[in-house]
PDB file of C-alpha atoms in Angstrom:
ATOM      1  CA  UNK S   1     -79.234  20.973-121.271  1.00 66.00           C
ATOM      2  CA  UNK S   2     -81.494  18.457-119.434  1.00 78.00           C
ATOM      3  CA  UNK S   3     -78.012  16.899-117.369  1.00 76.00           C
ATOM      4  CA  UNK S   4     -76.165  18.647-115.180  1.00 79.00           C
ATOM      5  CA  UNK S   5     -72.392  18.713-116.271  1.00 84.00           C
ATOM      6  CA  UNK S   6     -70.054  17.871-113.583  1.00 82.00           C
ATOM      7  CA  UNK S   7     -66.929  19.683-114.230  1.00 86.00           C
ATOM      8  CA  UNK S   8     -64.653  18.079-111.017  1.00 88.00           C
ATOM      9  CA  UNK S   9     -63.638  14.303-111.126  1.00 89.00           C
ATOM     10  CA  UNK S  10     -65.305  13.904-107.375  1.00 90.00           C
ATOM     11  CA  UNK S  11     -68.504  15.038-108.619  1.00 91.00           C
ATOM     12  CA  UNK S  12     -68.692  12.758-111.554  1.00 92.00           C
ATOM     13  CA  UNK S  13     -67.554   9.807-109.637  1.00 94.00           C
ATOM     14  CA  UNK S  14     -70.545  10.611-106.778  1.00 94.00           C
ATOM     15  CA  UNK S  15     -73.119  10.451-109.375  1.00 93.00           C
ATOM     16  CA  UNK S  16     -71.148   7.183-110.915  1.00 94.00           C
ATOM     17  CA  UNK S  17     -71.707   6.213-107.607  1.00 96.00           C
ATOM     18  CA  UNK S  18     -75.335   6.786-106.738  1.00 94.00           C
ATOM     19  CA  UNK S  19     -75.617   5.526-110.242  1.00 94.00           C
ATOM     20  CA  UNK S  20     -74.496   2.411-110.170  1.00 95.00           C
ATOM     21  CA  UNK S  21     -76.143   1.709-106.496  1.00 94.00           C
ATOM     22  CA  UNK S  22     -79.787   2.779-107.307  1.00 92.00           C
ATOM     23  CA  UNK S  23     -79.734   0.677-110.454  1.00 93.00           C
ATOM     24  CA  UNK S  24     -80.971  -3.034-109.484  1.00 92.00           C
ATOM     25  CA  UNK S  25     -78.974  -5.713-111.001  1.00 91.00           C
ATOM     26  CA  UNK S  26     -80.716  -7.113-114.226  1.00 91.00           C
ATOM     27  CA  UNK S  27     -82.087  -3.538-115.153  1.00 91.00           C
ATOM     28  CA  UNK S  28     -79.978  -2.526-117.450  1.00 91.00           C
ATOM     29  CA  UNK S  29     -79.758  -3.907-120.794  1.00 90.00           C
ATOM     30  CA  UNK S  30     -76.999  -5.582-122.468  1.00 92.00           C
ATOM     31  CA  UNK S  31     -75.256  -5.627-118.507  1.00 92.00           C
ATOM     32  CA  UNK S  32     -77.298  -7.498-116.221  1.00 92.00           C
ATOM     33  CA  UNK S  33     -74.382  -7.567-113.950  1.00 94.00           C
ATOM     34  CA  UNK S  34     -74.479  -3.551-113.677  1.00 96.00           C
ATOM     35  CA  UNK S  35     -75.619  -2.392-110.226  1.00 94.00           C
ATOM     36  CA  UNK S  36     -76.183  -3.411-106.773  1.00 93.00           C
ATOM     37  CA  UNK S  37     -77.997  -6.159-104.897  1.00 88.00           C
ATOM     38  CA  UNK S  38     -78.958  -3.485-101.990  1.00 88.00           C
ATOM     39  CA  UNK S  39     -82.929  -3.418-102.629  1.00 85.00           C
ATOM     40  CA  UNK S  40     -82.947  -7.591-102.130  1.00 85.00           C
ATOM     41  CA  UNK S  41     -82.096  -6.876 -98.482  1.00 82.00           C
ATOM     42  CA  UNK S  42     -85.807  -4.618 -97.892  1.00 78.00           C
ATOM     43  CA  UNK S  43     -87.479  -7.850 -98.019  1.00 76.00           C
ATOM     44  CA  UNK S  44     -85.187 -10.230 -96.194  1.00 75.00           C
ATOM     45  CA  UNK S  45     -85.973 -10.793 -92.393  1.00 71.00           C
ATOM     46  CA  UNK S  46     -83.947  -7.702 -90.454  1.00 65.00           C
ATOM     47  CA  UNK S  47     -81.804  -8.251 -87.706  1.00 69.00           C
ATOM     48  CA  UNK S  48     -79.983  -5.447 -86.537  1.00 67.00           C
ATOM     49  CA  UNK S  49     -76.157  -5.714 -86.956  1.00 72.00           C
ATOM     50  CA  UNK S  50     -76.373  -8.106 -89.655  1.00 81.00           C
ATOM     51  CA  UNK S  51     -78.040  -5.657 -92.465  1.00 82.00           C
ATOM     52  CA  UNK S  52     -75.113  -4.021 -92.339  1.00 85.00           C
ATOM     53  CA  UNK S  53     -72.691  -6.501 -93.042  1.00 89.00           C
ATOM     54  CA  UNK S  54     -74.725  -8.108 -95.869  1.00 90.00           C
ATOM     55  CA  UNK S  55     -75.118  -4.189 -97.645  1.00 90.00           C
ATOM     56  CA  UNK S  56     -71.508  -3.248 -96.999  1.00 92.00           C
ATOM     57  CA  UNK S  57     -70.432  -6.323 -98.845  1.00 93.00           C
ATOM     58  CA  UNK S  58     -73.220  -5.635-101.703  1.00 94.00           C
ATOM     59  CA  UNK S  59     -71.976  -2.180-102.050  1.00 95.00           C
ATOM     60  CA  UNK S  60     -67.982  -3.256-101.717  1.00 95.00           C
ATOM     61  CA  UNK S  61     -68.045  -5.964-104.226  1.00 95.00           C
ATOM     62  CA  UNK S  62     -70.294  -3.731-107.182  1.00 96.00           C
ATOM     63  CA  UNK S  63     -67.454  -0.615-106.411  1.00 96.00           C
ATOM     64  CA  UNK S  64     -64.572  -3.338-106.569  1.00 96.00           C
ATOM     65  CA  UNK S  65     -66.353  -3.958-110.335  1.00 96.00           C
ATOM     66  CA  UNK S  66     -67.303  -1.101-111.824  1.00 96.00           C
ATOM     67  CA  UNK S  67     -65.414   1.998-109.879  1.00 96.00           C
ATOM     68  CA  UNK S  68     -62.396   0.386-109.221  1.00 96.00           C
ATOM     69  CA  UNK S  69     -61.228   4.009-108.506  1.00 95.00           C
ATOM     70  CA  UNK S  70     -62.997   4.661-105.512  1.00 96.00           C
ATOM     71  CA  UNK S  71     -62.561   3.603-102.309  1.00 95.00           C
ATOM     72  CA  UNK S  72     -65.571   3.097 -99.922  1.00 96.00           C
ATOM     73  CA  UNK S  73     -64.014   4.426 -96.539  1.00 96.00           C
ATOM     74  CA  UNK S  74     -67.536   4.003 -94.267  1.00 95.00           C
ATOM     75  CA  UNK S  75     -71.286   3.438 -94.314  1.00 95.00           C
ATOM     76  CA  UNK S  76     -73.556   5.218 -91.434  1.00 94.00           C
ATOM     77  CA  UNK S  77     -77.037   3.482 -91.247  1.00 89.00           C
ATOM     78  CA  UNK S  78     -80.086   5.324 -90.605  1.00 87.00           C
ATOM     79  CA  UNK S  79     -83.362   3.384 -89.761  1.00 79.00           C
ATOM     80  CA  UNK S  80     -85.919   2.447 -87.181  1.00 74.00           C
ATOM     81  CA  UNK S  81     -88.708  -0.061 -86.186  1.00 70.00           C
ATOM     82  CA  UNK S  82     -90.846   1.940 -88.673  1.00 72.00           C
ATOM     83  CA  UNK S  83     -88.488   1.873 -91.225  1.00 68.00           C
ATOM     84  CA  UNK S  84     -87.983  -2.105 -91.251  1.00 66.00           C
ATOM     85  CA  UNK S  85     -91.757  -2.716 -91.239  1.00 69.00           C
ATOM     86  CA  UNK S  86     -92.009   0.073 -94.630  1.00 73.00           C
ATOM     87  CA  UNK S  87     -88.815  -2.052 -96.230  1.00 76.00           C
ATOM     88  CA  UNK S  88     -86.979   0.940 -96.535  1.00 82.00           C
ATOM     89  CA  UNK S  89     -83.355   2.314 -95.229  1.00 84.00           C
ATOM     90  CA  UNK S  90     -81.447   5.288 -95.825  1.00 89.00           C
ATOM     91  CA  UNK S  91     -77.505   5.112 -96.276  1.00 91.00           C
ATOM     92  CA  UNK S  92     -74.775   7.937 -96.269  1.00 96.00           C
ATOM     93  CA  UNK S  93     -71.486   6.036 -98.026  1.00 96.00           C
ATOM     94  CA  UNK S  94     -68.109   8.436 -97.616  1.00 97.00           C
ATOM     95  CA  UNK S  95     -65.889   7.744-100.252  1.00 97.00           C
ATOM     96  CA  UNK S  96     -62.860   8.765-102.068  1.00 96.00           C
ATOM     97  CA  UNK S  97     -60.419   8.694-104.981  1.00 94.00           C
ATOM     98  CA  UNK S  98     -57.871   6.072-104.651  1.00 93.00           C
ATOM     99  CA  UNK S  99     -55.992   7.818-106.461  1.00 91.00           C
ATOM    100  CA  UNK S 100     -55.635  10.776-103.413  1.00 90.00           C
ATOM    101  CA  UNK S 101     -57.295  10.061-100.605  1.00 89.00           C
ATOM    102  CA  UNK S 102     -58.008  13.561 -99.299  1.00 91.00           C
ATOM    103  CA  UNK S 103     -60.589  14.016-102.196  1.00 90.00           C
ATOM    104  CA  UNK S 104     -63.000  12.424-100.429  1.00 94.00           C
ATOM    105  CA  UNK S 105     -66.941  13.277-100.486  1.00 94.00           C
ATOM    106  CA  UNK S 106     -70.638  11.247 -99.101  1.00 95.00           C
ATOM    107  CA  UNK S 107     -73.698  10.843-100.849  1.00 95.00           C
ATOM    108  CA  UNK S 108     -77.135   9.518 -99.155  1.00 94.00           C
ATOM    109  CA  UNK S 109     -78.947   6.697-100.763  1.00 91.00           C
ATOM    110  CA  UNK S 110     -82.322   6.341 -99.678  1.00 89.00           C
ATOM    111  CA  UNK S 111     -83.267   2.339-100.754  1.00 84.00           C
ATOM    112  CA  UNK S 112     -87.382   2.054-100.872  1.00 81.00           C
ATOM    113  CA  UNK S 113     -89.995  -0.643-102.033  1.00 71.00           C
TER     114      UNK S 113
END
């Protein structure tokens, strides 16, 4: 097929994941609340230490919504002076299933102009 099948509920909920992060709100049709605020933050003025705060609260409230059955247990933030000046930072968010939380997994968002 053209999809890879995910056969485990961890993988399925990582792509759900990356899924519903990558995808801007407004982009999707017929639920322009779907997705995440994250790529507003590229062209806001950075300060480090507050970035953080803004895009853990962007990513907490659209997992609250629409995978209420994960829990987002940390974010690790990877950029630079070169990085703010491109508008571009790269994420790796650990999660797991609330349901048991020793399934637990990360997945690395890169978030580009």
């Amino acid at each position: 097929g053209i999809f890879a099948t995910n056969y485990t509920t961890l993988s399925q909920a990582k792509d759900n994941l990356k899924n519903l992060l990558l995808t801007r709100k407004g982009e999707r049709l017929m639920q322009p609340d779907f997705g995440c605020d994250i790529y507003k933050v590229l062209f806001e003025p950075i300060v480090e230490g507050e970035i953080e705060s803004v895009i853990d609260g962007y990513v907490t409230d659209a997992v609250n919504i629409w995978l209420p059955y994960l829990s987002i247990d940390g974010i690790d933030y990877d950029y630079d002076e070169n990085d703010i000046d491109n508008h571009k930072i790269s994420l790796q968010i650990h999660f797991s299933l609330l349901s048991n939380k020793n399934i637990s997994d990360s997945v690395i968002i890169n978030v580009n102009k």
